[in-house]
PDB file of N, CA and C in Angstrom:
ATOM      1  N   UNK A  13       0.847  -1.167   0.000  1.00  0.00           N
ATOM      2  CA  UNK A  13       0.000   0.000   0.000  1.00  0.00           C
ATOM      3  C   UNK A  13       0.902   1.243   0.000  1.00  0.00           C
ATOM      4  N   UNK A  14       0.772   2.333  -0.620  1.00  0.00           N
ATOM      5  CA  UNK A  14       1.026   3.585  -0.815  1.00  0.00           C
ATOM      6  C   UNK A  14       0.783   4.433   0.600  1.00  0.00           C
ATOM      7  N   UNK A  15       1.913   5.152   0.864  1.00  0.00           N
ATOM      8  CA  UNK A  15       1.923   6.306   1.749  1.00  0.00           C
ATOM      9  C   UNK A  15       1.915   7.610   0.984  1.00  0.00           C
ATOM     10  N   UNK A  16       1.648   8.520   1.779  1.00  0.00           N
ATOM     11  CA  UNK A  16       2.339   9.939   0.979  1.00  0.00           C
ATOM     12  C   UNK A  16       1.816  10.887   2.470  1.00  0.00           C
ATOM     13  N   UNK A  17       2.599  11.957   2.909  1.00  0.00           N
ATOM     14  CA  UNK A  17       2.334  13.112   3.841  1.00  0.00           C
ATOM     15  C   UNK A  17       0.904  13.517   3.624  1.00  0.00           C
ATOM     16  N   UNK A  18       0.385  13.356   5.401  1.00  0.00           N
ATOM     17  CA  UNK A  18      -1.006  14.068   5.644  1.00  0.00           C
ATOM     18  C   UNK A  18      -1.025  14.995   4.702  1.00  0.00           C
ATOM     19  N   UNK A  19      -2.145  15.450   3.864  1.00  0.00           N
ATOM     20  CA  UNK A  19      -2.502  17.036   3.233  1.00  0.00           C
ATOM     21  C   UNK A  19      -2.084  18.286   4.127  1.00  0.00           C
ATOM     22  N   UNK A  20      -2.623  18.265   5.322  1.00  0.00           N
ATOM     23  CA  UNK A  20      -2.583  19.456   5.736  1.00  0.00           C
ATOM     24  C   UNK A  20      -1.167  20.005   5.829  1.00  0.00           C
ATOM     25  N   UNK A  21       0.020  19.122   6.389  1.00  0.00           N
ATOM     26  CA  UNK A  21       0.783  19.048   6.609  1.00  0.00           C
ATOM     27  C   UNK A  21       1.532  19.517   5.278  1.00  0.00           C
ATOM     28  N   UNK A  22       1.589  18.725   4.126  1.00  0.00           N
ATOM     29  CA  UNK A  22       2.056  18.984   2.646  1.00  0.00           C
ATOM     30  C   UNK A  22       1.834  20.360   2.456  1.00  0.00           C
ATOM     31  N   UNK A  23       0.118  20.794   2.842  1.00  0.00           N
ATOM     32  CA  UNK A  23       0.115  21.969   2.068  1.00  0.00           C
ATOM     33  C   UNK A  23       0.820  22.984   2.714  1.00  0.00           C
ATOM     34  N   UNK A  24       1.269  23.410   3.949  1.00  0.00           N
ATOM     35  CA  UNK A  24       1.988  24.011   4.988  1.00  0.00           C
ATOM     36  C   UNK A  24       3.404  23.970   4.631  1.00  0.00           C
ATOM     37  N   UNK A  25       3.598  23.084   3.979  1.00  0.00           N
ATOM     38  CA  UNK A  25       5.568  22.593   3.842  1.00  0.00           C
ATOM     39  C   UNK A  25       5.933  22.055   5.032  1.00  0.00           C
ATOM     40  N   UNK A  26       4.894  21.396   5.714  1.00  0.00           N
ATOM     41  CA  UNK A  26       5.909  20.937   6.774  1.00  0.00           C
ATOM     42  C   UNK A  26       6.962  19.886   6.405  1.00  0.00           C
ATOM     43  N   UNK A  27       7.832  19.268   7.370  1.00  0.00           N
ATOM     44  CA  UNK A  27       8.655  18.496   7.355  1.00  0.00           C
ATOM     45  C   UNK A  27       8.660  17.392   8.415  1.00  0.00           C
ATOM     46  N   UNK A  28       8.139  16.425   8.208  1.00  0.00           N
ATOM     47  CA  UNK A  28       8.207  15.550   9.512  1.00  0.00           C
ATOM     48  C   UNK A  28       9.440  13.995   9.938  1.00  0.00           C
ATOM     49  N   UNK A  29       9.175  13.316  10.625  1.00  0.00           N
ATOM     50  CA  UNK A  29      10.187  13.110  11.511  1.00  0.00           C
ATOM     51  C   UNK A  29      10.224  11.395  10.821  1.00  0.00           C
ATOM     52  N   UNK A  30      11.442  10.946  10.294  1.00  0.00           N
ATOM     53  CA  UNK A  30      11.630   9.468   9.962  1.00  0.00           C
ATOM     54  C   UNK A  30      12.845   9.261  10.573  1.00  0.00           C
ATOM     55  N   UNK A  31      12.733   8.052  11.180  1.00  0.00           N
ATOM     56  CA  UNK A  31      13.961   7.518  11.829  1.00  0.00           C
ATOM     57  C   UNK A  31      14.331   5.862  11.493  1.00  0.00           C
ATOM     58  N   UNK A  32      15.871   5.735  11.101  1.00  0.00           N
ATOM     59  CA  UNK A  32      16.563   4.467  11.085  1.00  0.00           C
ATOM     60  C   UNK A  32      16.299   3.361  12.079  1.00  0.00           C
ATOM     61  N   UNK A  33      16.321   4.059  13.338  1.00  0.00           N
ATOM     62  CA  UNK A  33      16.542   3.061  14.496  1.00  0.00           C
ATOM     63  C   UNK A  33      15.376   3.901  15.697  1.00  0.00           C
ATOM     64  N   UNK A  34      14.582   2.956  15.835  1.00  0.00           N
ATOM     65  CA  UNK A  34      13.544   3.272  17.614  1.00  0.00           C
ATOM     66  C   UNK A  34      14.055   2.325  18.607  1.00  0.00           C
ATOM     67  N   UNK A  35      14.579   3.148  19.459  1.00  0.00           N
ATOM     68  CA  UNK A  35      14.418   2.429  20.874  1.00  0.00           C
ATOM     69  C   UNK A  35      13.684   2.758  22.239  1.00  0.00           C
ATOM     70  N   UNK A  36      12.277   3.536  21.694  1.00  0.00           N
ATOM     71  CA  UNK A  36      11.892   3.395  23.245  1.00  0.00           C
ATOM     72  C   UNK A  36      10.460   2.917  22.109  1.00  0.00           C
ATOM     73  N   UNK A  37       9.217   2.813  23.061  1.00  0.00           N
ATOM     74  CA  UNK A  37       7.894   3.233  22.124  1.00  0.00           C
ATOM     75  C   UNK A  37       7.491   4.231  21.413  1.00  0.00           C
ATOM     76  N   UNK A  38       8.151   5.427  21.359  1.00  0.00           N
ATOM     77  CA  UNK A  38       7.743   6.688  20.818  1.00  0.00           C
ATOM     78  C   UNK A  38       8.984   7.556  21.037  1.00  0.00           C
ATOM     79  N   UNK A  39      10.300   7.278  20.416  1.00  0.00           N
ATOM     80  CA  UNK A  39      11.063   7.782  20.496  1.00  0.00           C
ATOM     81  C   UNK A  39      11.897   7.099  19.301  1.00  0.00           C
ATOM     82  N   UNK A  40      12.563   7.626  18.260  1.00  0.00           N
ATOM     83  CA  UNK A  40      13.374   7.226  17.480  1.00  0.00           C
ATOM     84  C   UNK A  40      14.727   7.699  17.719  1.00  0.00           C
ATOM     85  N   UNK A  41      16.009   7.544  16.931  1.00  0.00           N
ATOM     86  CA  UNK A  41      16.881   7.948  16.786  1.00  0.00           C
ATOM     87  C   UNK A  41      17.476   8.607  15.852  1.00  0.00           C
ATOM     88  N   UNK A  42      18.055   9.698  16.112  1.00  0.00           N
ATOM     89  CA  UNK A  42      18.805  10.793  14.615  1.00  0.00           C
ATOM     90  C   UNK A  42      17.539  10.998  13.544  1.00  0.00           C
ATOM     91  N   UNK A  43      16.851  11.773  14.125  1.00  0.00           N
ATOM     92  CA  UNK A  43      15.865  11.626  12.701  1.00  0.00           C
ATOM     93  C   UNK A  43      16.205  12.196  11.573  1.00  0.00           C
ATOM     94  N   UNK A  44      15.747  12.085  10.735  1.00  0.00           N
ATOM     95  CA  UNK A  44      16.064  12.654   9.199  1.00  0.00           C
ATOM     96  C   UNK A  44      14.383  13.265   8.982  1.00  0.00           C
ATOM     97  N   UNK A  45      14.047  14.806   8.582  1.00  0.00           N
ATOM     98  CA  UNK A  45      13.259  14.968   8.228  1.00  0.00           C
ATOM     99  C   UNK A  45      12.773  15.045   6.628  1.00  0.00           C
ATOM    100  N   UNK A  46      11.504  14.669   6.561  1.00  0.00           N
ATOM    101  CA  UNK A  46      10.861  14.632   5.312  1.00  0.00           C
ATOM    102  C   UNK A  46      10.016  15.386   4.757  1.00  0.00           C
ATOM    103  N   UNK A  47      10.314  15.946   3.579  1.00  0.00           N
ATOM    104  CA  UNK A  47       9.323  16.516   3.198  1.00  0.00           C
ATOM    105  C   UNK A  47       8.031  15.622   2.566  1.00  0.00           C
ATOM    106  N   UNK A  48       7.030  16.292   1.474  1.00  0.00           N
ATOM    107  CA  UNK A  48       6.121  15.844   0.493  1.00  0.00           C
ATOM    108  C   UNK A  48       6.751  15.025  -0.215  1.00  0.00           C
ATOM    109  N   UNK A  49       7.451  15.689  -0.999  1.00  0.00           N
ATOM    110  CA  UNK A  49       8.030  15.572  -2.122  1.00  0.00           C
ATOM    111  C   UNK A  49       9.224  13.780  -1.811  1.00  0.00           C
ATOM    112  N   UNK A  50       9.714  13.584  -0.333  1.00  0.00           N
ATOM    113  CA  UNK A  50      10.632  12.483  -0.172  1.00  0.00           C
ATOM    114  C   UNK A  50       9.553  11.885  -0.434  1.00  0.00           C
ATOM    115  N   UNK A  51       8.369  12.063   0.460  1.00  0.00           N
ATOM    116  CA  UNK A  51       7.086  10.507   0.300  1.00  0.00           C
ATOM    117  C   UNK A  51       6.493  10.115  -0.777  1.00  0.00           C
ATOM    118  N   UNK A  52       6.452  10.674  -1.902  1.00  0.00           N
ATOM    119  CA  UNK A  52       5.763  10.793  -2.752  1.00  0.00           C
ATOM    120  C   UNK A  52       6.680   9.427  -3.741  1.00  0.00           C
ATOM    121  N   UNK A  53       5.311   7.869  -3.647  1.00  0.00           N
ATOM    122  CA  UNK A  53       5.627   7.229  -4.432  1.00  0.00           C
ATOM    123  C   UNK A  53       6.210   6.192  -2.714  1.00  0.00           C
ATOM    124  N   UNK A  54       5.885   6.384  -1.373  1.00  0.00           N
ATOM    125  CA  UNK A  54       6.710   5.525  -0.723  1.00  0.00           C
ATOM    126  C   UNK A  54       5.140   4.322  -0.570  1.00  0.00           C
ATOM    127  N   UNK A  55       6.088   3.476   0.135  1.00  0.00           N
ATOM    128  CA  UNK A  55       5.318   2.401   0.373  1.00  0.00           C
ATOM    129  C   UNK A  55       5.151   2.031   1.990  1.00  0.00           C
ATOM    130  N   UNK A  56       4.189   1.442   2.539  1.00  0.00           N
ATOM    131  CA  UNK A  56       4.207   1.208   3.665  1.00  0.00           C
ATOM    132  C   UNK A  56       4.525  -0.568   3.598  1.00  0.00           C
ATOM    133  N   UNK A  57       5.552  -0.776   4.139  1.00  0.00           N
ATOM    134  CA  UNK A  57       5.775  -2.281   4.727  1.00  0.00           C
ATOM    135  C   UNK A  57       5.355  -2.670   5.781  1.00  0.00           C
ATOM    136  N   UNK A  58       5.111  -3.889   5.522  1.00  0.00           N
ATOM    137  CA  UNK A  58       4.828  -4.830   7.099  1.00  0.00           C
ATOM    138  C   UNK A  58       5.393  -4.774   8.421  1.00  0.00           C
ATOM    139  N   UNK A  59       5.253  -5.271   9.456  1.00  0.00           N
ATOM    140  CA  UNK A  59       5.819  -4.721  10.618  1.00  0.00           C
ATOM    141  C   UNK A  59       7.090  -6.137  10.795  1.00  0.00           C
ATOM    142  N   UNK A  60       7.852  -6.021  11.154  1.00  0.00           N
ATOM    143  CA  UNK A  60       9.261  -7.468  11.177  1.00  0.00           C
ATOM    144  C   UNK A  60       8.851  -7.456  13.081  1.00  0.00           C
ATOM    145  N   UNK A  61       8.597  -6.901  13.823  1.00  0.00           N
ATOM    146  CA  UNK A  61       8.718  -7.109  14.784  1.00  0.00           C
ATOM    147  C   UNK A  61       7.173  -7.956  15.544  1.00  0.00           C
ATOM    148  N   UNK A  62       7.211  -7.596  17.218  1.00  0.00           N
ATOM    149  CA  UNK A  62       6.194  -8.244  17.731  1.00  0.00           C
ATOM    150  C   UNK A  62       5.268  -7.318  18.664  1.00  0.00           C
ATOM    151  N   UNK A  63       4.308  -7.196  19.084  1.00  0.00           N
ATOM    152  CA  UNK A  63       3.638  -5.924  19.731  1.00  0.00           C
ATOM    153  C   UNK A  63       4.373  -5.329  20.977  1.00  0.00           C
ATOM    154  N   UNK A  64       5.309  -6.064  21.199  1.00  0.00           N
ATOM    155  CA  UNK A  64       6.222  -5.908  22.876  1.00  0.00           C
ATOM    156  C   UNK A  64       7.304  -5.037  22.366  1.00  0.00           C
ATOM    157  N   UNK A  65       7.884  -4.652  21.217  1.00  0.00           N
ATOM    158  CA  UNK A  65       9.160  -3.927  20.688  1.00  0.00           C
ATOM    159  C   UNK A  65       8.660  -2.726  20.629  1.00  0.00           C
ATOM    160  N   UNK A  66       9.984  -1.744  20.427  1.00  0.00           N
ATOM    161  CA  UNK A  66       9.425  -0.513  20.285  1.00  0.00           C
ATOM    162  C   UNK A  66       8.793  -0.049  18.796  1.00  0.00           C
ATOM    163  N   UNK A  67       9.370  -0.950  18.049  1.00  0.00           N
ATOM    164  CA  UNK A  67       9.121  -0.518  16.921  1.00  0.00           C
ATOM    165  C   UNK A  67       7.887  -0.774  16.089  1.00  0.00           C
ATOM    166  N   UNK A  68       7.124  -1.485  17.273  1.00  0.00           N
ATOM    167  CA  UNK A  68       5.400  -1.964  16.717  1.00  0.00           C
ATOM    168  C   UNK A  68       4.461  -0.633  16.459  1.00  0.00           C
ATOM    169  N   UNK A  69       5.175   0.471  17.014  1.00  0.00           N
ATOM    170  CA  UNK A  69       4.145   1.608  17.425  1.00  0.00           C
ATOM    171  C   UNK A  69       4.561   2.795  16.034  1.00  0.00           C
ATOM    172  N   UNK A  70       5.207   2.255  15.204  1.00  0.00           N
ATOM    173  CA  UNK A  70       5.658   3.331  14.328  1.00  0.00           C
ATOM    174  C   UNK A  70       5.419   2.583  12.604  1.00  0.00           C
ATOM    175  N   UNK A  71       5.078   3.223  11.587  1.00  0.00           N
ATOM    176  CA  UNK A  71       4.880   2.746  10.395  1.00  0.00           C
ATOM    177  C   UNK A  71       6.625   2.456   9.723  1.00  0.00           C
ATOM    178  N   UNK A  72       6.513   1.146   8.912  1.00  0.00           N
ATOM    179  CA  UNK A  72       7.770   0.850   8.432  1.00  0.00           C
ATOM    180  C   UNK A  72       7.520   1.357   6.610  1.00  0.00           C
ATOM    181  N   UNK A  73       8.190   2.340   6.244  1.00  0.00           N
ATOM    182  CA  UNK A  73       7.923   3.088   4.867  1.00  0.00           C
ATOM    183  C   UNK A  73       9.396   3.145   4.193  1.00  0.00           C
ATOM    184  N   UNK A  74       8.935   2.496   2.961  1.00  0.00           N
ATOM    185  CA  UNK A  74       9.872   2.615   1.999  1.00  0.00           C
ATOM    186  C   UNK A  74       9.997   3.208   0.998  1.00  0.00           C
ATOM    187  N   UNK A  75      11.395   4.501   0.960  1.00  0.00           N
ATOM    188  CA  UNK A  75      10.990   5.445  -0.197  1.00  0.00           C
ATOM    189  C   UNK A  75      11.416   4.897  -1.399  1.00  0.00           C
ATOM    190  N   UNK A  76      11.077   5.929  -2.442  1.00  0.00           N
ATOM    191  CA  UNK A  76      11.094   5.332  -3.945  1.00  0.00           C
ATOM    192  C   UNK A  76      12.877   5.175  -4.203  1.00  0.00           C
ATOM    193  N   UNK A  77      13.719   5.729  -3.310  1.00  0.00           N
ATOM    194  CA  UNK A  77      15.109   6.315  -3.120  1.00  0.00           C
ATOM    195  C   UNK A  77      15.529   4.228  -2.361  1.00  0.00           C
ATOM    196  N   UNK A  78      14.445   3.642  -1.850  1.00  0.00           N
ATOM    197  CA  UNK A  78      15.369   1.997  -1.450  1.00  0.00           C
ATOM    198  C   UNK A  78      15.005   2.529  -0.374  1.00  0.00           C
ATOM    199  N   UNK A  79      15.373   3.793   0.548  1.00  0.00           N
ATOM    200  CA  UNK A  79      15.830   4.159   1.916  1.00  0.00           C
ATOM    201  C   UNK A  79      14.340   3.616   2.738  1.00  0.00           C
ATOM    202  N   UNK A  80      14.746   2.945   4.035  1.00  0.00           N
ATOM    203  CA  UNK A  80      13.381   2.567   5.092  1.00  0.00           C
ATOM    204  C   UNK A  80      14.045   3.159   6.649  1.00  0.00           C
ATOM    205  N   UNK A  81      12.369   3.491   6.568  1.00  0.00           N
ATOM    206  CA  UNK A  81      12.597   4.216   7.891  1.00  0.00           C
ATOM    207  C   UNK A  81      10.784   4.054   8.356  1.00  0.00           C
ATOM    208  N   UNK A  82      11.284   4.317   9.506  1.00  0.00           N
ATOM    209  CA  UNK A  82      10.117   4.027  10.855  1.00  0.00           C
ATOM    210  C   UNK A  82       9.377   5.614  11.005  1.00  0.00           C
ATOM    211  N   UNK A  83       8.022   5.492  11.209  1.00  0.00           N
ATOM    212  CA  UNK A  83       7.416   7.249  10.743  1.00  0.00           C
ATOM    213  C   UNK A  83       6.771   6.568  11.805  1.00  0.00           C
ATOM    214  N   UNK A  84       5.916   7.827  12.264  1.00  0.00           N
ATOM    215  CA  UNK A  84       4.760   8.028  12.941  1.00  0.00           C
ATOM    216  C   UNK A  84       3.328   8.195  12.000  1.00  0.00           C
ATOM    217  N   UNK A  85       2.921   7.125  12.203  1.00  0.00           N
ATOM    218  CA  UNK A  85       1.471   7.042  11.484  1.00  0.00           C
ATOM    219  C   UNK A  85       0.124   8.285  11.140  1.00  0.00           C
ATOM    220  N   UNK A  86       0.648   9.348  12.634  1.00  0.00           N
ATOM    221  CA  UNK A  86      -0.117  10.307  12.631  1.00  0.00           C
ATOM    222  C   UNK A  86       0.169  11.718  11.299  1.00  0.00           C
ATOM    223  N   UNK A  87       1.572  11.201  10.826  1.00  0.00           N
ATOM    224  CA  UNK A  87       2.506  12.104   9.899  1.00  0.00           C
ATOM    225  C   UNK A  87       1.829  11.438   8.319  1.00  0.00           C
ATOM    226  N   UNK A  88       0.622  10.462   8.061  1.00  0.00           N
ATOM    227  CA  UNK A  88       0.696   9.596   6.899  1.00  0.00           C
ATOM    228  C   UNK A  88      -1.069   9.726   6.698  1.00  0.00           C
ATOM    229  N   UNK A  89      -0.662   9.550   5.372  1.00  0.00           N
ATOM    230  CA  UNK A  89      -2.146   9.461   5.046  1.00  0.00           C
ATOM    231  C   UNK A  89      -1.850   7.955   3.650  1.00  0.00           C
ATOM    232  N   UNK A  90      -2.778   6.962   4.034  1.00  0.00           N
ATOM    233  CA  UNK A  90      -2.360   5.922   3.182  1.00  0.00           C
ATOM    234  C   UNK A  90      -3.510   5.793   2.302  1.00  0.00           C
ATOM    235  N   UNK A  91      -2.738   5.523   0.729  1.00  0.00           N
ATOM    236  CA  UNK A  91      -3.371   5.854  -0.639  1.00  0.00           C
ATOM    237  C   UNK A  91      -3.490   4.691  -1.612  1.00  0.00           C
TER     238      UNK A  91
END
C-alpha cells in the first residue's frame, strides 16, 4: 500500500520526523526529516517485529530512493 504526507501538513511545507533506528515506544533515533516531495511514491511495509518492541508503534515506509525508515502514522495518510 502507498503512503504519501497528511494534506494538511504537505500543504503548509511541513517536514516531519523518519527515523533508522527506535528504541523506546515513541522515540526514534537521529531523525532525518521529510518533506512531500521524499514521500511521494513511498510504500508502507509490514511490521518485522512483535507488539512488545518498540518498533510496533511506528509505520515501516519505503521510499522510492530503497531508503526505510520508521514514521509516525499520525505524519501519513495511506493511498
Amino acid at each position: 500500500m502507498r503512503v504519501r504526507m497528511r494534506n494538511d501538513l504537505a500543504l503548509r511545507g511541513d517536514l516531519v520526523p523518519a527515523y533508522e533506528v527506535v528504541i523506546y515506544p515513541d522515540e526514534g533515533v537521529d531523525p532525518r526529516y521529510l518533506t512531500a516531495g521524499d514521500l511521494d511514491g513511498a510504500l508502507n511495509l509490514p511490521d518485522l517485529c512483535g507488539d512488545d518492541e518498540p518498533e510496533y508503534n511506528f509505520n515501516r515506509i519505503k521510499l522510492k530512493t530503497g531508503e526505510i525508515y520508521y514514521m509516525h502514522g499520525v505524519d501519513l495518510d495511506w493511498i
